[in-house]
Amino acid sequence: MSHNLDDTIFLLSRTPATLNTLLRDLPDTWTLRNEGENTWSAYDVVGHLVHGERTDWIPRVRCILKHGEARAFEPFDRFAQVRESQGKSLAQLLDEFAGLRSKNLDELRALNLRPQELERRGLHPSLGAVTMSELLATWAAHDLTHLHQISRLMAHQYQEIVGPWTRYLGVLRCAGHSSTS
Amino acid sequence: MSHNLDDTIFLLSRTPATLNTLLRDLPDTWTLRNEGENTWSAYDVVGHLVHGERTDWIPRVRCILKHGEARAFEPFDRFAQVRESQGKSLAQLLDEFAGLRSKNLDELRALNLRPQELERRGLHPSLGAVTMSELLATWAAHDLTHLHQISRLMAHQYQEIVGPWTRYLGVLRCAGHSSTS
């Protein structure tokens, strides 16, 4: 399958509103609980997505355009959101995510990337050479990996109270294989 | 953890709008493709959720209230949506899901179930005795198992084009353990 950038932008444009619809003003049972020690709540995941909008995706697009493979991307700090989210409500983080994503997609559209730019390579600090196309497809798939994580960690809160149905609910057998970029 | 019915109703009330925000008018890449033979697309999952609203959850609530353990629930037909969705667009299915869910939650609220009714038992055709509380918690967790499935099957469409990032994206390693109730 080849990469259709419009499909990617469509998906990227939906995620903030999807998470807002799912999470805003939900009881804390759903938004603040996690899956145990060293795991994230839905609140933590939204903070992580906000941090990614600030430091990961578009800065890496710019890095590829400016430096190609001559300079590696800044490594992504997967724990920065703990500091940056401090004192903020989930509603504030959802608003921040929506605002940053919208601004970032405006910048991406304005670049009007042509096929040869999508094939341009950059340097990932641990993965090595990656293309602009792979970076942008990963941005969308990264949204989906975190929607997958949020649905799993929310379901986790109900793993006892569903009783015998637990064996039919695949989400309760998901091994929590989410990582980030 | 004990079951707080308000938490369950909050979650159940969000799912139709969440799926609508995520899926309506998205390109077919995201909504009509599946994970391979005998797997579902997002379109199929929404059809399955519509069918559940018609035949599964509230009919089983009524069955417990009326018959207790004296009569088993009707088995749920996991393939009925293939027939019932025929000729319908995804937008139509999303509207149908929203309308049925809203009506079903009105009926649930009107029942005003008390603690002793939440402990009342019914008979599942393969799981045996289950309580009203377990049935209602499963209704919510079933929404989440399908949100988990949808995020996984959408990410599957990008498994090649993310290139080396595939190893960081947990959703691409999810073994597709979803089943239904």
mmCIF file of C-alpha atoms in Angstrom:
data_model
loop_
_atom_site.group_PDB
_atom_site.id
_atom_site.type_symbol
_atom_site.label_atom_id
_atom_site.label_comp_id
_atom_site.label_asym_id
_atom_site.label_seq_id
_atom_site.Cartn_x
_atom_site.Cartn_y
_atom_site.Cartn_z
ATOM 1 C CA MET A 1 0.000 0.000 0.000
ATOM 2 C CA SER A 2 1.309 3.429 -0.871
ATOM 3 C CA HIS A 3 0.941 6.359 1.470
ATOM 4 C CA ASN A 4 -1.896 8.752 0.732
ATOM 5 C CA LEU A 5 -1.101 11.903 2.718
ATOM 6 C CA ASP A 6 -4.723 13.072 2.597
ATOM 7 C CA ASP A 7 -5.810 9.905 4.471
ATOM 8 C CA THR A 8 -3.192 10.639 7.114
ATOM 9 C CA ILE A 9 -4.299 14.244 7.534
ATOM 10 C CA PHE A 10 -7.964 13.192 7.762
ATOM 11 C CA LEU A 11 -7.165 10.842 10.624
ATOM 12 C CA LEU A 12 -4.874 13.307 12.400
ATOM 13 C CA SER A 13 -7.556 15.960 12.248
ATOM 14 C CA ARG A 14 -10.094 13.714 14.015
ATOM 15 C CA THR A 15 -8.149 12.592 17.068
ATOM 16 C CA PRO A 16 -8.498 15.661 19.331
ATOM 17 C CA ALA A 17 -12.282 15.780 18.910
ATOM 18 C CA THR A 18 -12.544 12.002 19.319
ATOM 19 C CA LEU A 19 -10.699 12.097 22.642
ATOM 20 C CA ASN A 20 -12.657 15.155 23.713
ATOM 21 C CA THR A 21 -15.953 13.374 23.010
ATOM 22 C CA LEU A 22 -14.832 10.232 24.792
ATOM 23 C CA LEU A 23 -13.177 11.775 27.861
ATOM 24 C CA ARG A 24 -14.258 15.328 28.747
ATOM 25 C CA ASP A 25 -16.115 15.461 32.076
ATOM 26 C CA LEU A 26 -16.170 11.680 32.441
ATOM 27 C CA PRO A 27 -15.941 10.462 36.073
ATOM 28 C CA ASP A 28 -12.414 9.993 37.454
ATOM 29 C CA THR A 29 -12.917 6.213 37.362
ATOM 30 C CA TRP A 30 -12.368 6.429 33.635
ATOM 31 C CA THR A 31 -9.878 9.259 33.272
ATOM 32 C CA LEU A 32 -7.509 9.196 36.258
ATOM 33 C CA ARG A 33 -7.001 5.486 36.962
ATOM 34 C CA ASN A 34 -4.261 3.471 35.326
ATOM 35 C CA GLU A 35 -3.345 -0.192 34.889
ATOM 36 C CA GLY A 36 -1.022 -0.391 37.909
ATOM 37 C CA GLU A 37 2.426 0.861 38.879
ATOM 38 C CA ASN A 38 4.329 2.683 36.124
ATOM 39 C CA THR A 39 1.371 2.743 33.745
ATOM 40 C CA TRP A 40 -0.599 5.653 32.381
ATOM 41 C CA SER A 41 -4.114 6.951 32.890
ATOM 42 C CA ALA A 42 -6.134 8.530 30.070
ATOM 43 C CA TYR A 43 -5.090 11.886 31.572
ATOM 44 C CA ASP A 44 -1.414 10.908 31.214
ATOM 45 C CA VAL A 45 -1.906 9.808 27.605
ATOM 46 C CA VAL A 46 -3.483 13.134 26.641
ATOM 47 C CA GLY A 47 -0.541 14.925 28.284
ATOM 48 C CA HIS A 48 1.820 12.751 26.214
ATOM 49 C CA LEU A 49 -0.044 13.645 23.016
ATOM 50 C CA VAL A 50 0.216 17.362 23.862
ATOM 51 C CA HIS A 51 3.965 16.984 24.369
ATOM 52 C CA GLY A 52 4.283 15.194 21.025
ATOM 53 C CA GLU A 53 2.570 18.083 19.251
ATOM 54 C CA ARG A 54 5.080 20.493 20.756
ATOM 55 C CA THR A 55 8.304 18.580 20.331
ATOM 56 C CA ASP A 56 7.996 15.551 18.098
ATOM 57 C CA TRP A 57 6.150 15.460 14.799
ATOM 58 C CA ILE A 58 6.359 18.846 13.142
ATOM 59 C CA PRO A 59 9.819 19.639 14.567
ATOM 60 C CA ARG A 60 10.983 16.369 12.951
ATOM 61 C CA VAL A 61 9.350 17.322 9.646
ATOM 62 C CA ARG A 62 11.296 20.586 9.774
ATOM 63 C CA CYS A 63 14.485 18.730 10.697
ATOM 64 C CA ILE A 64 14.181 16.447 7.632
ATOM 65 C CA LEU A 65 13.543 19.398 5.325
ATOM 66 C CA LYS A 66 16.460 21.387 6.737
ATOM 67 C CA HIS A 67 19.097 18.781 7.551
ATOM 68 C CA GLY A 68 18.132 15.532 5.806
ATOM 69 C CA GLU A 69 20.227 12.745 7.316
ATOM 70 C CA ALA A 70 22.945 15.131 8.447
ATOM 71 C CA ARG A 71 21.425 15.719 11.876
ATOM 72 C CA ALA A 72 19.507 13.225 14.064
ATOM 73 C CA PHE A 73 16.089 14.148 15.508
ATOM 74 C CA GLU A 74 15.954 15.209 19.135
ATOM 75 C CA PRO A 75 15.044 12.078 21.145
ATOM 76 C CA PHE A 76 11.433 12.153 22.314
ATOM 77 C CA ASP A 77 11.014 12.417 26.089
ATOM 78 C CA ARG A 78 8.206 10.016 26.994
ATOM 79 C CA PHE A 79 7.981 11.302 30.553
ATOM 80 C CA ALA A 80 8.010 15.039 29.915
ATOM 81 C CA GLN A 81 4.238 15.245 30.202
ATOM 82 C CA VAL A 82 4.422 14.475 33.910
ATOM 83 C CA ARG A 83 6.177 17.831 34.422
ATOM 84 C CA GLU A 84 4.310 19.751 31.753
ATOM 85 C CA SER A 85 0.818 18.610 32.769
ATOM 86 C CA GLN A 86 1.307 19.567 36.399
ATOM 87 C CA GLY A 87 -1.647 21.546 37.739
ATOM 88 C CA LYS A 88 -3.630 21.243 34.514
ATOM 89 C CA SER A 89 -7.063 19.675 34.298
ATOM 90 C CA LEU A 90 -7.913 17.070 31.681
ATOM 91 C CA ALA A 91 -10.174 19.654 30.010
ATOM 92 C CA GLN A 92 -7.205 22.041 29.702
ATOM 93 C CA LEU A 93 -5.039 19.311 28.175
ATOM 94 C CA LEU A 94 -7.766 18.373 25.684
ATOM 95 C CA ASP A 95 -8.061 22.023 24.627
ATOM 96 C CA GLU A 96 -4.299 22.343 24.325
ATOM 97 C CA PHE A 97 -4.087 19.189 22.228
ATOM 98 C CA ALA A 98 -6.821 20.431 19.870
ATOM 99 C CA GLY A 99 -5.180 23.834 19.450
ATOM 100 C CA LEU A 100 -1.681 22.482 18.826
ATOM 101 C CA ARG A 101 -2.850 19.748 16.447
ATOM 102 C CA SER A 102 -4.833 22.242 14.405
ATOM 103 C CA LYS A 103 -1.841 24.592 14.167
ATOM 104 C CA ASN A 104 0.484 21.721 13.253
ATOM 105 C CA LEU A 105 -1.825 20.452 10.515
ATOM 106 C CA ASP A 106 -2.043 23.981 9.110
ATOM 107 C CA GLU A 107 1.743 24.016 8.940
ATOM 108 C CA LEU A 108 1.853 20.569 7.319
ATOM 109 C CA ARG A 109 -0.735 21.545 4.678
ATOM 110 C CA ALA A 110 1.122 24.794 3.953
ATOM 111 C CA LEU A 111 4.303 22.820 3.218
ATOM 112 C CA ASN A 112 2.412 21.155 0.377
ATOM 113 C CA LEU A 113 4.871 18.264 0.337
ATOM 114 C CA ARG A 114 5.557 16.758 -3.095
ATOM 115 C CA PRO A 115 6.420 13.095 -3.738
ATOM 116 C CA GLN A 116 10.157 13.739 -3.737
ATOM 117 C CA GLU A 117 9.911 15.442 -0.323
ATOM 118 C CA LEU A 118 7.932 12.516 1.060
ATOM 119 C CA GLU A 119 10.825 10.263 0.052
ATOM 120 C CA ARG A 120 13.410 12.543 1.652
ATOM 121 C CA ARG A 121 15.302 10.869 4.502
ATOM 122 C CA GLY A 122 16.028 11.993 8.026
ATOM 123 C CA LEU A 123 17.943 10.368 10.855
ATOM 124 C CA HIS A 124 16.130 8.881 13.853
ATOM 125 C CA PRO A 125 18.366 8.688 16.953
ATOM 126 C CA SER A 126 17.780 4.957 17.405
ATOM 127 C CA LEU A 127 16.023 3.700 14.240
ATOM 128 C CA GLY A 128 18.499 5.205 11.765
ATOM 129 C CA ALA A 129 17.340 6.408 8.348
ATOM 130 C CA VAL A 130 13.598 7.059 8.031
ATOM 131 C CA THR A 131 11.604 8.853 5.334
ATOM 132 C CA MET A 132 9.304 11.847 5.639
ATOM 133 C CA SER A 133 6.480 9.553 4.483
ATOM 134 C CA GLU A 134 7.196 7.069 7.290
ATOM 135 C CA LEU A 135 7.312 9.890 9.853
ATOM 136 C CA LEU A 136 3.904 11.222 8.798
ATOM 137 C CA ALA A 137 2.276 7.764 8.644
ATOM 138 C CA THR A 138 3.664 7.096 12.123
ATOM 139 C CA TRP A 139 2.141 10.303 13.449
ATOM 140 C CA ALA A 140 -1.315 8.910 12.525
ATOM 141 C CA ALA A 141 -0.584 5.365 13.717
ATOM 142 C CA HIS A 142 0.715 6.842 16.988
ATOM 143 C CA ASP A 143 -2.709 8.451 17.567
ATOM 144 C CA LEU A 144 -4.267 5.017 17.033
ATOM 145 C CA THR A 145 -1.832 3.237 19.369
ATOM 146 C CA HIS A 146 -2.871 5.647 22.112
ATOM 147 C CA LEU A 147 -6.595 5.294 21.379
ATOM 148 C CA HIS A 148 -5.983 1.549 21.642
ATOM 149 C CA GLN A 149 -4.182 2.100 24.962
ATOM 150 C CA ILE A 150 -6.918 4.361 26.355
ATOM 151 C CA SER A 151 -9.683 1.867 25.504
ATOM 152 C CA ARG A 152 -7.627 -0.897 27.148
ATOM 153 C CA LEU A 153 -6.817 1.022 30.337
ATOM 154 C CA MET A 154 -10.428 2.142 30.699
ATOM 155 C CA ALA A 155 -11.684 -1.437 30.261
ATOM 156 C CA HIS A 156 -9.117 -2.537 32.858
ATOM 157 C CA GLN A 157 -11.125 -0.637 35.498
ATOM 158 C CA TYR A 158 -14.018 -3.055 34.890
ATOM 159 C CA GLN A 159 -12.083 -6.308 34.694
ATOM 160 C CA GLU A 160 -13.463 -7.623 37.988
ATOM 161 C CA ILE A 161 -17.014 -6.370 37.802
ATOM 162 C CA VAL A 162 -17.837 -7.920 34.423
ATOM 163 C CA GLY A 163 -17.677 -11.317 36.172
ATOM 164 C CA PRO A 164 -17.640 -14.353 33.852
ATOM 165 C CA TRP A 165 -17.823 -12.187 30.708
ATOM 166 C CA THR A 166 -14.133 -11.437 31.133
ATOM 167 C CA ARG A 167 -13.292 -14.383 28.861
ATOM 168 C CA TYR A 168 -15.248 -12.870 25.957
ATOM 169 C CA LEU A 169 -13.754 -9.378 26.165
ATOM 170 C CA GLY A 170 -10.560 -9.293 24.127
ATOM 171 C CA VAL A 171 -9.554 -5.902 25.455
ATOM 172 C CA LEU A 172 -9.090 -7.460 28.916
ATOM 173 C CA ARG A 173 -6.551 -9.910 27.511
ATOM 174 C CA CYS A 174 -4.505 -7.262 25.687
ATOM 175 C CA ALA A 175 -0.979 -7.453 27.058
ATOM 176 C CA GLY A 176 -0.351 -3.716 27.123
ATOM 177 C CA HIS A 177 2.200 -3.664 24.340
ATOM 178 C CA SER A 178 1.986 0.049 23.720
ATOM 179 C CA SER A 179 5.168 1.960 23.370
ATOM 180 C CA THR A 180 5.764 5.349 21.848
ATOM 181 C CA SER A 181 7.872 6.975 19.206
ATOM 182 C CA MET B 1 -14.006 -2.311 43.067
ATOM 183 C CA SER B 2 -17.763 -2.089 43.332
ATOM 184 C CA HIS B 3 -19.934 -1.225 40.371
ATOM 185 C CA ASN B 4 -21.079 2.383 40.142
ATOM 186 C CA LEU B 5 -23.951 2.355 37.654
ATOM 187 C CA ASP B 6 -23.581 6.089 36.978
ATOM 188 C CA ASP B 7 -20.019 5.512 35.712
ATOM 189 C CA THR B 8 -21.332 2.820 33.374
ATOM 190 C CA ILE B 9 -24.108 5.042 32.021
ATOM 191 C CA PHE B 10 -21.649 7.925 31.496
ATOM 192 C CA LEU B 11 -19.417 5.721 29.359
ATOM 193 C CA LEU B 12 -22.305 4.145 27.442
ATOM 194 C CA SER B 13 -23.669 7.577 26.610
ATOM 195 C CA ARG B 14 -20.352 8.662 25.044
ATOM 196 C CA THR B 15 -19.673 5.818 22.626
ATOM 197 C CA PRO B 16 -21.973 6.747 19.717
ATOM 198 C CA ALA B 17 -20.640 10.317 19.543
ATOM 199 C CA THR B 18 -17.053 9.094 19.941
ATOM 200 C CA LEU B 19 -17.384 6.718 16.982
ATOM 201 C CA ASN B 20 -19.219 9.368 14.994
ATOM 202 C CA THR B 21 -16.404 11.858 15.583
ATOM 203 C CA LEU B 22 -13.754 9.310 14.722
ATOM 204 C CA LEU B 23 -15.357 7.697 11.667
ATOM 205 C CA ARG B 24 -18.001 9.765 9.877
ATOM 206 C CA ASP B 25 -16.896 10.784 6.369
ATOM 207 C CA LEU B 26 -13.395 9.368 6.817
ATOM 208 C CA PRO B 27 -11.856 7.920 3.629
ATOM 209 C CA ASP B 28 -12.638 4.245 2.932
ATOM 210 C CA THR B 29 -9.022 3.347 3.771
ATOM 211 C CA TRP B 30 -9.986 3.769 7.396
ATOM 212 C CA THR B 31 -13.582 2.614 7.489
ATOM 213 C CA LEU B 32 -14.027 -0.222 4.971
ATOM 214 C CA ARG B 33 -10.774 -2.176 5.183
ATOM 215 C CA ASN B 34 -10.288 -5.017 7.609
ATOM 216 C CA GLU B 35 -7.385 -7.074 8.971
ATOM 217 C CA GLY B 36 -7.689 -9.909 6.448
ATOM 218 C CA GLU B 37 -10.045 -12.793 5.746
ATOM 219 C CA ASN B 38 -12.843 -13.262 8.284
ATOM 220 C CA THR B 39 -12.083 -10.033 10.116
ATOM 221 C CA TRP B 40 -14.140 -6.899 10.508
ATOM 222 C CA SER B 41 -13.842 -3.365 9.218
ATOM 223 C CA ALA B 42 -14.889 -0.341 11.284
ATOM 224 C CA TYR B 43 -18.121 -0.405 9.250
ATOM 225 C CA ASP B 44 -18.752 -4.012 10.340
ATOM 226 C CA VAL B 45 -18.080 -3.159 13.990
ATOM 227 C CA VAL B 46 -20.614 -0.315 13.970
ATOM 228 C CA GLY B 47 -23.174 -2.698 12.420
ATOM 229 C CA HIS B 48 -22.441 -5.156 15.227
ATOM 230 C CA LEU B 49 -22.975 -2.441 17.849
ATOM 231 C CA VAL B 50 -26.318 -1.522 16.250
ATOM 232 C CA HIS B 51 -27.389 -5.165 16.392
ATOM 233 C CA GLY B 52 -26.388 -5.351 20.061
ATOM 234 C CA GLU B 53 -28.580 -2.363 20.884
ATOM 235 C CA ARG B 54 -31.533 -4.115 19.270
ATOM 236 C CA THR B 55 -31.157 -7.628 20.584
ATOM 237 C CA ASP B 56 -28.620 -7.950 23.349
ATOM 238 C CA TRP B 57 -28.284 -5.588 26.269
ATOM 239 C CA ILE B 58 -31.689 -4.181 27.162
ATOM 240 C CA PRO B 59 -33.556 -7.354 26.121
ATOM 241 C CA ARG B 60 -31.295 -9.228 28.561
ATOM 242 C CA VAL B 61 -31.989 -6.670 31.315
ATOM 243 C CA ARG B 62 -35.700 -7.278 30.753
ATOM 244 C CA CYS B 63 -35.149 -11.050 30.744
ATOM 245 C CA ILE B 64 -33.416 -10.920 34.153
ATOM 246 C CA LEU B 65 -36.169 -8.770 35.647
ATOM 247 C CA LYS B 66 -38.921 -11.008 34.271
ATOM 248 C CA HIS B 67 -37.477 -14.514 34.449
ATOM 249 C CA GLY B 68 -34.409 -14.421 36.698
ATOM 250 C CA GLU B 69 -32.493 -17.655 36.171
ATOM 251 C CA ALA B 70 -35.578 -19.521 34.941
ATOM 252 C CA ARG B 71 -34.987 -18.678 31.301
ATOM 253 C CA ALA B 72 -31.664 -18.326 29.450
ATOM 254 C CA PHE B 73 -30.937 -15.238 27.345
ATOM 255 C CA GLU B 74 -31.297 -15.527 23.587
ATOM 256 C CA PRO B 75 -27.807 -16.259 22.228
ATOM 257 C CA PHE B 76 -26.263 -13.223 20.544
ATOM 258 C CA ASP B 77 -25.763 -13.567 16.793
ATOM 259 C CA ARG B 78 -22.338 -12.101 16.041
ATOM 260 C CA PHE B 79 -22.886 -12.226 12.295
ATOM 261 C CA ALA B 80 -26.377 -10.774 12.079
ATOM 262 C CA GLN B 81 -25.044 -7.335 11.182
ATOM 263 C CA VAL B 82 -23.875 -8.609 7.816
ATOM 264 C CA ARG B 83 -27.537 -9.102 6.851
ATOM 265 C CA GLU B 84 -28.917 -6.117 8.719
ATOM 266 C CA SER B 85 -26.359 -3.595 7.466
ATOM 267 C CA GLN B 86 -26.877 -4.499 3.821
ATOM 268 C CA GLY B 87 -27.301 -1.396 1.668
ATOM 269 C CA LYS B 88 -26.737 1.006 4.557
ATOM 270 C CA SER B 89 -23.988 3.608 4.618
ATOM 271 C CA LEU B 90 -21.669 4.022 7.589
ATOM 272 C CA ALA B 91 -23.361 7.362 8.303
ATOM 273 C CA GLN B 92 -26.740 5.611 8.499
ATOM 274 C CA LEU B 93 -25.356 2.990 10.896
ATOM 275 C CA LEU B 94 -23.795 5.674 13.102
ATOM 276 C CA ASP B 95 -27.137 7.498 13.279
ATOM 277 C CA GLU B 96 -28.964 4.266 14.041
ATOM 278 C CA PHE B 97 -26.499 3.405 16.792
ATOM 279 C CA ALA B 98 -26.879 6.851 18.388
ATOM 280 C CA GLY B 99 -30.679 6.688 18.292
ATOM 281 C CA LEU B 100 -30.944 3.166 19.690
ATOM 282 C CA ARG B 101 -28.356 3.755 22.415
ATOM 283 C CA SER B 102 -30.118 6.896 23.552
ATOM 284 C CA LYS B 103 -33.474 5.111 23.723
ATOM 285 C CA ASN B 104 -31.936 2.157 25.563
ATOM 286 C CA LEU B 105 -30.265 4.393 28.145
ATOM 287 C CA ASP B 106 -33.584 6.188 28.694
ATOM 288 C CA GLU B 107 -35.149 2.798 29.402
ATOM 289 C CA LEU B 108 -32.293 1.822 31.731
ATOM 290 C CA ARG B 109 -32.550 5.101 33.690
ATOM 291 C CA ALA B 110 -36.325 4.753 33.949
ATOM 292 C CA LEU B 111 -35.914 1.311 35.541
ATOM 293 C CA ASN B 112 -34.076 3.060 38.378
ATOM 294 C CA LEU B 113 -32.450 -0.220 39.411
ATOM 295 C CA ARG B 114 -31.850 -0.625 43.144
ATOM 296 C CA PRO B 115 -28.961 -2.571 44.712
ATOM 297 C CA GLN B 116 -31.020 -5.736 45.112
ATOM 298 C CA GLU B 117 -31.972 -5.651 41.424
ATOM 299 C CA LEU B 118 -28.325 -5.221 40.437
ATOM 300 C CA GLU B 119 -27.602 -8.430 42.347
ATOM 301 C CA ARG B 120 -30.435 -10.323 40.667
ATOM 302 C CA ARG B 121 -29.259 -13.258 38.572
ATOM 303 C CA GLY B 122 -30.036 -14.289 35.040
ATOM 304 C CA LEU B 123 -28.935 -17.243 32.934
ATOM 305 C CA HIS B 124 -26.433 -16.789 30.103
ATOM 306 C CA PRO B 125 -26.688 -19.570 27.492
ATOM 307 C CA SER B 126 -23.012 -20.491 27.797
ATOM 308 C CA LEU B 127 -21.641 -18.648 30.859
ATOM 309 C CA GLY B 128 -24.351 -19.806 33.282
ATOM 310 C CA ALA B 129 -25.479 -17.554 36.149
ATOM 311 C CA VAL B 130 -24.622 -13.862 35.756
ATOM 312 C CA THR B 131 -25.859 -10.837 37.685
ATOM 313 C CA MET B 132 -27.596 -7.719 36.375
ATOM 314 C CA SER B 133 -24.579 -5.735 37.578
ATOM 315 C CA GLU B 134 -22.204 -7.915 35.523
ATOM 316 C CA LEU B 135 -24.425 -7.562 32.448
ATOM 317 C CA LEU B 136 -24.434 -3.752 32.673
ATOM 318 C CA ALA B 137 -20.675 -3.500 33.347
ATOM 319 C CA THR B 138 -20.113 -5.779 30.336
ATOM 320 C CA TRP B 139 -22.225 -3.513 28.137
ATOM 321 C CA ALA B 140 -19.720 -0.687 28.820
ATOM 322 C CA ALA B 141 -16.627 -2.902 28.555
ATOM 323 C CA HIS B 142 -18.006 -4.272 25.258
ATOM 324 C CA ASP B 143 -18.005 -0.709 23.858
ATOM 325 C CA LEU B 144 -14.357 -0.439 24.892
ATOM 326 C CA THR B 145 -13.381 -3.797 23.401
ATOM 327 C CA HIS B 146 -14.741 -2.584 20.071
ATOM 328 C CA LEU B 147 -13.054 0.825 20.317
ATOM 329 C CA HIS B 148 -9.864 -1.150 20.970
ATOM 330 C CA GLN B 149 -10.593 -3.317 17.915
ATOM 331 C CA ILE B 150 -11.345 -0.317 15.674
ATOM 332 C CA SER B 151 -8.119 1.468 16.642
ATOM 333 C CA ARG B 152 -6.193 -1.763 15.963
ATOM 334 C CA LEU B 153 -7.772 -2.506 12.593
ATOM 335 C CA MET B 154 -7.294 1.097 11.454
ATOM 336 C CA ALA B 155 -3.628 1.037 12.484
ATOM 337 C CA HIS B 156 -3.268 -2.267 10.582
ATOM 338 C CA GLN B 157 -3.795 -0.340 7.337
ATOM 339 C CA TYR B 158 -0.546 1.537 8.051
ATOM 340 C CA GLN B 159 1.616 -1.347 9.225
ATOM 341 C CA GLU B 160 3.838 -1.301 6.141
ATOM 342 C CA ILE B 161 4.063 2.407 5.511
ATOM 343 C CA VAL B 162 5.297 3.353 9.002
ATOM 344 C CA GLY B 163 8.579 1.617 8.082
ATOM 345 C CA PRO B 164 10.980 0.973 10.990
ATOM 346 C CA TRP B 165 8.635 2.629 13.517
ATOM 347 C CA THR B 166 6.527 -0.546 13.476
ATOM 348 C CA ARG B 167 8.542 -1.854 16.436
ATOM 349 C CA TYR B 168 7.521 1.092 18.624
ATOM 350 C CA LEU B 169 3.801 0.957 17.881
ATOM 351 C CA GLY B 170 2.163 -1.450 20.295
ATOM 352 C CA VAL B 171 -1.124 -1.448 18.426
ATOM 353 C CA LEU B 172 0.612 -3.191 15.491
ATOM 354 C CA ARG B 173 1.612 -6.058 17.761
ATOM 355 C CA CYS B 174 -1.857 -6.551 19.240
ATOM 356 C CA ALA B 175 -2.875 -10.110 18.457
ATOM 357 C CA GLY B 176 -6.507 -9.364 17.667
ATOM 358 C CA HIS B 177 -7.991 -11.029 20.714
ATOM 359 C CA SER B 178 -11.347 -9.334 20.458
ATOM 360 C CA SER B 179 -14.405 -11.443 20.837
ATOM 361 C CA THR B 180 -17.909 -10.412 21.699
ATOM 362 C CA SER B 181 -20.571 -11.199 24.214
#
